[in-house]
Short mmCIF file of C-alpha atoms (C1' of nucleotides) in Angstrom, two decimals:
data_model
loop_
_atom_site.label_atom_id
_atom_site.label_comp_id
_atom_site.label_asym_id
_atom_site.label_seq_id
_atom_site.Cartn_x
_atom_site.Cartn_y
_atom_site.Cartn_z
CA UNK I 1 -16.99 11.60 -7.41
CA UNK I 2 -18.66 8.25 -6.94
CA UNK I 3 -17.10 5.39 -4.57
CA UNK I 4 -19.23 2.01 -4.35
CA UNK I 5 -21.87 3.31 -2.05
CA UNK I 6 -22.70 6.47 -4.32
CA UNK I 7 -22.67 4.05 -7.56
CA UNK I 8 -24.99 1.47 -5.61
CA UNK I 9 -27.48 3.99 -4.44
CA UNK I 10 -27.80 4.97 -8.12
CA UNK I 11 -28.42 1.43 -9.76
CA UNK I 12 -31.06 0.67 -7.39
CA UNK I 13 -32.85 3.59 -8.22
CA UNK I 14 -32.45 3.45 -11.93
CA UNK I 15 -33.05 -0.42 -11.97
CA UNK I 16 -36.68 0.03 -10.18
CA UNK I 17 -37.08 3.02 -12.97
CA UNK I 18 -35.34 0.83 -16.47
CA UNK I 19 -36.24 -2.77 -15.82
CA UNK I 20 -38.85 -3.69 -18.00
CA UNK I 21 -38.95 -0.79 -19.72
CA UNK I 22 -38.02 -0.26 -23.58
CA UNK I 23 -35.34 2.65 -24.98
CA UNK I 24 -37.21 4.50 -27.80
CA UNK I 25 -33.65 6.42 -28.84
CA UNK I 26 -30.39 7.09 -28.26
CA UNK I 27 -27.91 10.38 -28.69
CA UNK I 28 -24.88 11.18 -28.20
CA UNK I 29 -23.91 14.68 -27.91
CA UNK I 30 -20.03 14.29 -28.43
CA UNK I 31 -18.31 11.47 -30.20
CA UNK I 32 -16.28 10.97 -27.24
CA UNK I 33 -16.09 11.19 -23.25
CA UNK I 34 -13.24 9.43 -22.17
CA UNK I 35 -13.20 7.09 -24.95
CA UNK I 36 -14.49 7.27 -28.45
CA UNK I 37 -18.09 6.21 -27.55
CA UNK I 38 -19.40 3.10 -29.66
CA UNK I 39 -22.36 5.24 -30.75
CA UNK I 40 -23.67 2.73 -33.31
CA UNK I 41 -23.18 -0.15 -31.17
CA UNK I 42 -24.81 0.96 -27.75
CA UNK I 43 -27.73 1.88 -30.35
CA UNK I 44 -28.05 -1.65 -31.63
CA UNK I 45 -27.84 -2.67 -27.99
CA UNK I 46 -30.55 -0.49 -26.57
CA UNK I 47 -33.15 1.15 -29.40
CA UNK I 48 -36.13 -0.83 -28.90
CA UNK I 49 -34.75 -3.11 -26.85
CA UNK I 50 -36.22 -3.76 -23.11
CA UNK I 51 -34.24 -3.23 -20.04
CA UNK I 52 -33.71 -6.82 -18.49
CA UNK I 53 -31.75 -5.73 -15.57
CA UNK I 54 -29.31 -3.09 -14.19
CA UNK I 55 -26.26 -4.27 -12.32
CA UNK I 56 -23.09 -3.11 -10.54
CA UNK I 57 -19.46 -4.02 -10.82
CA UNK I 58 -17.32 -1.99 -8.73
CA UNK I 59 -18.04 1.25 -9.47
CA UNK I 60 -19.58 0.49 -13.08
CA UNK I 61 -23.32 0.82 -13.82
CA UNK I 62 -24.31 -1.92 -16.25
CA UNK I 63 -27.74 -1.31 -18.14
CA UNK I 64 -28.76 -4.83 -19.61
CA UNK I 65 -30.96 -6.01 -22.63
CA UNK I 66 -31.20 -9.36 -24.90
CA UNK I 67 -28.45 -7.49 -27.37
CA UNK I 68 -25.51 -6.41 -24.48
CA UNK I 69 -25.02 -3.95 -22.00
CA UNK I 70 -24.10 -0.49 -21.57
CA UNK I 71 -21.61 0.36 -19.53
CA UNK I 72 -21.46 3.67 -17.55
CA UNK I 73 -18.59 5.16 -15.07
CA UNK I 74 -19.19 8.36 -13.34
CA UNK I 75 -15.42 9.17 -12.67
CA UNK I 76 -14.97 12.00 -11.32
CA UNK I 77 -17.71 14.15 -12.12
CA UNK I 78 -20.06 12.02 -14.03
CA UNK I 79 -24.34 12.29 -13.30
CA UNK I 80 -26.75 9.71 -14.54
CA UNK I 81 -30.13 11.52 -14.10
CA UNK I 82 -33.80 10.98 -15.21
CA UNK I 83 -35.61 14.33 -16.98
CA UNK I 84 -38.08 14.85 -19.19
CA UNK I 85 -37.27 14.98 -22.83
CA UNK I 86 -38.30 18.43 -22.81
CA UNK I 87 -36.23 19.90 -19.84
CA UNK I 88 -33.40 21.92 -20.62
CA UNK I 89 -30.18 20.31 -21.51
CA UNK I 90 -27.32 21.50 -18.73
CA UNK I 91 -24.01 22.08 -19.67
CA UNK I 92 -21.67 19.10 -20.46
CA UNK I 93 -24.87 16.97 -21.32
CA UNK I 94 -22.66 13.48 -23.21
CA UNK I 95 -25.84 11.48 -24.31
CA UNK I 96 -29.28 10.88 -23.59
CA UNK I 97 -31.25 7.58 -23.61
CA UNK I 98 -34.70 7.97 -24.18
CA UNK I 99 -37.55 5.73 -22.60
CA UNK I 100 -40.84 5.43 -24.03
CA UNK I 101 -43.12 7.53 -21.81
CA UNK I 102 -41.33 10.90 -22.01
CA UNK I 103 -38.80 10.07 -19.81
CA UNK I 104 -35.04 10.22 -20.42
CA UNK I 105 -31.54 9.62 -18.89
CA UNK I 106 -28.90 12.02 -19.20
CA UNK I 107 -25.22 11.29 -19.15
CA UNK I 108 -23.87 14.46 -17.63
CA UNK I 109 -19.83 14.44 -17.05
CA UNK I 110 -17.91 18.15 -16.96
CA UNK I 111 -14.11 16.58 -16.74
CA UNK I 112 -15.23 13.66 -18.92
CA UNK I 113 -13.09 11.09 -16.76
CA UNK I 114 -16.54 9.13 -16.90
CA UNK I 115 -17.04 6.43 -19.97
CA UNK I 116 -19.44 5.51 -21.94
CA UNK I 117 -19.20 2.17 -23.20
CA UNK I 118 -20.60 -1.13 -24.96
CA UNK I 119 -20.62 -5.13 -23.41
CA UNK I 120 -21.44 -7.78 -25.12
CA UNK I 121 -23.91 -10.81 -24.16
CA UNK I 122 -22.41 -12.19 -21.39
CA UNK I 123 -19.02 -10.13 -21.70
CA UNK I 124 -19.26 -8.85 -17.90
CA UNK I 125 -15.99 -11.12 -16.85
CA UNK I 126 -14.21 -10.71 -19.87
CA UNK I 127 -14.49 -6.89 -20.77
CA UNK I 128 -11.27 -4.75 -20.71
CA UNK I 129 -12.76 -2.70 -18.37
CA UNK I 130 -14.06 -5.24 -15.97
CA UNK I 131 -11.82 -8.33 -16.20
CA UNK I 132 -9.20 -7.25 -13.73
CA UNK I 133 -11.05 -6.04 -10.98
CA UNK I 134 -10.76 -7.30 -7.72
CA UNK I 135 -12.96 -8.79 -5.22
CA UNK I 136 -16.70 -7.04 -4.71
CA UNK I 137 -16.58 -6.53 -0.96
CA UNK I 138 -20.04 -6.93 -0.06
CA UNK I 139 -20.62 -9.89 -1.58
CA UNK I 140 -21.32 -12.58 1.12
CA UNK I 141 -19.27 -15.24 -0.60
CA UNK I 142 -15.85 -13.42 -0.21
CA UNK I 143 -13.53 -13.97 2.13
CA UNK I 144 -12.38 -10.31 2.37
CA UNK I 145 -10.10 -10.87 5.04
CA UNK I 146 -8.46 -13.15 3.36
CA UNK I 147 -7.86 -11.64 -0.32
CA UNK I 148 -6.67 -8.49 1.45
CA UNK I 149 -4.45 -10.66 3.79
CA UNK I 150 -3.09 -12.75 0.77
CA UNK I 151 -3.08 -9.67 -1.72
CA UNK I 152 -0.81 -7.67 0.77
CA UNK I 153 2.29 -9.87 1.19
CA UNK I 154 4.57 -8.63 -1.56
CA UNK I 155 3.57 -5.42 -1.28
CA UNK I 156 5.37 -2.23 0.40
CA UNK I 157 2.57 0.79 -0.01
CA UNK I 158 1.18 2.59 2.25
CA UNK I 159 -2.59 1.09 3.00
CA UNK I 160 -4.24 3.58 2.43
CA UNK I 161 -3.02 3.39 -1.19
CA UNK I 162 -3.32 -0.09 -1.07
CA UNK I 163 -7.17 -0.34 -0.25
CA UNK I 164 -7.83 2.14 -2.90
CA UNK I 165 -6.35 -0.88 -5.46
CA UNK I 166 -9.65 -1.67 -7.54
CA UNK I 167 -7.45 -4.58 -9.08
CA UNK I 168 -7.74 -5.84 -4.96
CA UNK I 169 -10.83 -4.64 -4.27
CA UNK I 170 -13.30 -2.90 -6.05
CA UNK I 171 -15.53 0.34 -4.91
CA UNK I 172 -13.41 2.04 -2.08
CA UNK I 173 -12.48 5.28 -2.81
CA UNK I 174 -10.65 8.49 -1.50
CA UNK I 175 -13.34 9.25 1.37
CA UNK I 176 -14.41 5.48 2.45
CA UNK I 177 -10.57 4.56 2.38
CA UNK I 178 -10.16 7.41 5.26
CA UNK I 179 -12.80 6.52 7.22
CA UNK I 180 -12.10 3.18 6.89
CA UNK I 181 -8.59 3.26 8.47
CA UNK I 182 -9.80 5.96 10.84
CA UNK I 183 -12.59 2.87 12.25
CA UNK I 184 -9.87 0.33 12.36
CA UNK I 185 -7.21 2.76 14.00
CA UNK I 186 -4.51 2.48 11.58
CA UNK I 187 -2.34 4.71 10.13
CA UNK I 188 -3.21 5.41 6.58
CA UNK I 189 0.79 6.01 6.36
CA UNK I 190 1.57 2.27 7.72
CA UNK I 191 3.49 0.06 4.81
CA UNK I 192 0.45 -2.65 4.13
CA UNK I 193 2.89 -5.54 4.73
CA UNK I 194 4.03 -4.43 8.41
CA UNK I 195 0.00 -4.39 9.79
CA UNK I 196 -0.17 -7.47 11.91
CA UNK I 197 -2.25 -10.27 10.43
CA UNK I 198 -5.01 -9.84 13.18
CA UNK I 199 -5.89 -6.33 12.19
CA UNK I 200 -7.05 -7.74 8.95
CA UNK I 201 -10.30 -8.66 10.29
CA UNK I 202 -10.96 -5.29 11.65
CA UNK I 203 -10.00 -3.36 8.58
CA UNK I 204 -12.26 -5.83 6.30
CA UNK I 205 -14.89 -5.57 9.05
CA UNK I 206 -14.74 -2.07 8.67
CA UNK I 207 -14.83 -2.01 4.91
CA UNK I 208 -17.98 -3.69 5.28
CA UNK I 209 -19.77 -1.41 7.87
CA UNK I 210 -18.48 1.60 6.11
CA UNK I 211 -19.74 0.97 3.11
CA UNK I 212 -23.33 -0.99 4.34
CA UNK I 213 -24.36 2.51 6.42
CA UNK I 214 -23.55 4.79 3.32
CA UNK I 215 -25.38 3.01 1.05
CA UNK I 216 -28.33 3.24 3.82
CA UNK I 217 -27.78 6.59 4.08
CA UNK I 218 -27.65 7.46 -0.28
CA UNK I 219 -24.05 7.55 -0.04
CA UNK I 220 -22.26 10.82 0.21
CA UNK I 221 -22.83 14.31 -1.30
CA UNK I 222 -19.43 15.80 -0.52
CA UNK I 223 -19.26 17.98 -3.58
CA UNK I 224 -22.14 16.53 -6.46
CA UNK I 225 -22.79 13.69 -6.18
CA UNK I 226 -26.64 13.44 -6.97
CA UNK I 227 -28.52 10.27 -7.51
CA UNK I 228 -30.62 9.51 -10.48
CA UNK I 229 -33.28 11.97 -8.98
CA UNK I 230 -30.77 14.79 -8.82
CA UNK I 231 -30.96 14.57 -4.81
CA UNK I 232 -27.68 14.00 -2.98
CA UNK I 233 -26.75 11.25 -0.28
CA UNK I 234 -26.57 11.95 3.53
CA UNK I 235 -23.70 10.10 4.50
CA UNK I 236 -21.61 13.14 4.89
CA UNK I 237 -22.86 13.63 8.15
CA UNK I 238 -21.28 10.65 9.65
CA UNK I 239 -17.47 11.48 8.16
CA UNK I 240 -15.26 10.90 10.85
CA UNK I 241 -12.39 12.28 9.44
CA UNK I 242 -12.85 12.78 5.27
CA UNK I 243 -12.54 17.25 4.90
CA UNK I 244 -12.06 17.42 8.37
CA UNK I 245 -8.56 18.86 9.09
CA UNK I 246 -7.77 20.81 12.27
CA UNK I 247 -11.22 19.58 13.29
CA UNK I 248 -11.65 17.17 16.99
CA UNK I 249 -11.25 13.70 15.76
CA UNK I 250 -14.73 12.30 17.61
CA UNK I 251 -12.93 9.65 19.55
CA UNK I 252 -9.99 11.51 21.27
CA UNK I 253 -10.58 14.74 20.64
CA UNK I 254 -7.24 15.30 19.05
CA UNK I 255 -7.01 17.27 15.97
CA UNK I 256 -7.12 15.93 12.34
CA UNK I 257 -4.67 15.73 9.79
CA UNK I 258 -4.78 16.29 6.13
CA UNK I 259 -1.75 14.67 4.34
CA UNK I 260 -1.04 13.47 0.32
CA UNK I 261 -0.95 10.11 -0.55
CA UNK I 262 -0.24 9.25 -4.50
CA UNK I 263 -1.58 12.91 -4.85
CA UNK I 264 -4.84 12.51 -3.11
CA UNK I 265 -5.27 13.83 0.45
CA UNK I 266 -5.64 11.50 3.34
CA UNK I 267 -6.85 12.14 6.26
CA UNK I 268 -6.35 10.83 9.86
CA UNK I 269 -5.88 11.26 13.85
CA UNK I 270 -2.24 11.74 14.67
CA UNK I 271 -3.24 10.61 18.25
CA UNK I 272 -5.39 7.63 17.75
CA UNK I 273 -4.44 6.00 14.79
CA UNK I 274 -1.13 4.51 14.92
"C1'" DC E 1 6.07 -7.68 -10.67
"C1'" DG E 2 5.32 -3.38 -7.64
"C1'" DT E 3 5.53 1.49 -7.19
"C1'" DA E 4 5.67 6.45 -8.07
"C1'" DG E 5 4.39 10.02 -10.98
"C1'" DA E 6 2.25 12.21 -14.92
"C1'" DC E 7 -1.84 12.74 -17.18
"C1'" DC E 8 -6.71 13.07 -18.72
"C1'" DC E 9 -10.50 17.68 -18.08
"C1'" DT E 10 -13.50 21.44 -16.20
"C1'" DG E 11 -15.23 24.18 -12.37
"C1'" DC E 12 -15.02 26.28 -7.95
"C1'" DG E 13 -13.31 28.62 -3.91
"C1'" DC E 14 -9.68 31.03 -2.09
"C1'" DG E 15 -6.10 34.66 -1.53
"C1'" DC E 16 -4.23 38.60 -3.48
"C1'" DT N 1 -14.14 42.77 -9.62
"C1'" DG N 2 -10.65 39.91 -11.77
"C1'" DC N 3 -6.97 36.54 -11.98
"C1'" DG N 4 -4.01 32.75 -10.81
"C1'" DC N 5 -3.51 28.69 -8.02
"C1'" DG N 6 -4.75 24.55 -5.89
"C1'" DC N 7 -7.90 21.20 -5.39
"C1'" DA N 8 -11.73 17.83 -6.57
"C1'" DG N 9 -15.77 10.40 -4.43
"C1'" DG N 10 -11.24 7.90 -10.64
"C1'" DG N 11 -8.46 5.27 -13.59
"C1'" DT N 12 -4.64 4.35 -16.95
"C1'" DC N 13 -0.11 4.59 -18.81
"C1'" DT N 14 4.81 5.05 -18.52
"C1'" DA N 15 9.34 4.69 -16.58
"C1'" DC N 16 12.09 2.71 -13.20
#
DNA sequence: CGTAGACCCTGCGCGC
DNA sequence: TGCGCGCAGGGTCTAC
């Protein structure tokens, strides 16, 4: 469900909500989502504790106190919403972390490919989970051109598959990878290693952009996403190409493709992108 | 080491 | 109306 954009819009909002603000309780509705969740852990972490700060790596959520972090991941399906404690719990409700005023979050996560999990002080580099991710590609100090340059020498996928490597870099998904390559004009189908070296800068550029104007916009509500709120992105709008088969591709007018890559549909301009 | 494919799980929209 | 099928913003594990 989520890409970076989607996962960003949501920490903002629940960091202005959380920081500074102390957990009265913690439950968890089912011992497990993806994982076994360390119930009694992520309780000694949070109960009582105050929020310091909320962060993101890739497309994790990281809730921070004096005692840890939790970790969240939406996957595929996964909501982190605010409600009142006394609003009716939906369907597939995982856990709920209760704030002091009569406010909670609810971890919300129908296929359970989401995860629910514990970090220890200062663990963010070193965690299973987070230790081999790749490069964060808004951060200023990257050189994204670069990693993706250097990253894509001994390899022979396509690059569309290839961008979607979180162990390159983190936070761009099924849509964004699309409309990424659609930007750029490259074929999603092209083997990474054959793109000439100069089209690196345009496809990093274009990460960039990409992901910059749907965080601006909420991200996107293709399906459900919904930020902590409940209320979806608007980034949608401005898909070039992403659910848009035998529709005009905006540039040449030519129709658009849907194809499989690594069993996730692609999609692209047969005309413009080569 | 790099790559392809299976797999995890539930819900929804579609065609019949 | 009811049912089966395919598909869904992700990530991990295995076999080659």
């Amino acid at each position: 469900m989520p890409e970076l954009p989607e996962v960003e819009s949501l920490v903002r909002g629940v960091r202005q909500e959380l920081v500074g603000k102390r957990f009265a309780d913690v439950s968890f509705l089912r011992p497990d989502v993806r994982e076994v969740i360390p119930a009694a852990r992520l309780k000694d972490i949070l109960v009582g504790e105050t929020v310091t700060e909320v962060t993101r790596r890739g497309k994790y959520m990281l809730i921070h106190t004096n005692k840890g972090a939790l970790g969240v991941h939406l996957g595929m399906s996964g909501r982190f919403v605010g409600a009142s404690k006394s609003a009716l719990l939906v369907a597939h409700t995982h856990a709920r972390f209760e704030v002091n005023d009569g406010l909670e979050y609810r971890f919300i996560d129908p296929r359970r490919f989401g995860r629910l999990f514990s970090l220890e002080p200062g663990e963010v580099g070193s965690h299973p989970f987070l230790a081999k991710l790749g490069v964060e590609p808004l951060d200023p100090g990257v050189d994204l051109r670069g990693v993706l340059l250097e990253a894509s020498r001994n390899r022979r996928q396509p690059v569309k598959v290839f961008l979607m490597n979180s162990e390159v870099v983190v936070g761009v998904g099924n849509i964004y990878a699309s409309e990424v390559l659609w930007r750029a004009k490259i074929n999603p189908h092209t083997v990474v290693n054959k793109i000439p070296v100069r089209k690196f800068i345009e496809i990093s550029r274009q990460i960039i952009d990409v992901l910059s104007e749907a965080i601006k916009a909420g991200g996107t509500t293709f399906r459900d996403y919904r930020d902590k709120d409940g209320n979806p992105g608007y980034f949608q709008e401005n898909l070039a190409v992403y659910g848009r088969q035998a529709k005009p591709c905006g540039r040449c007018g030519s129709k658009i493709v849907k194809t499989t890559q690594a069993a996730r549909s692609t999609y692209h301009c047969l005309v413009c992108q080569k």
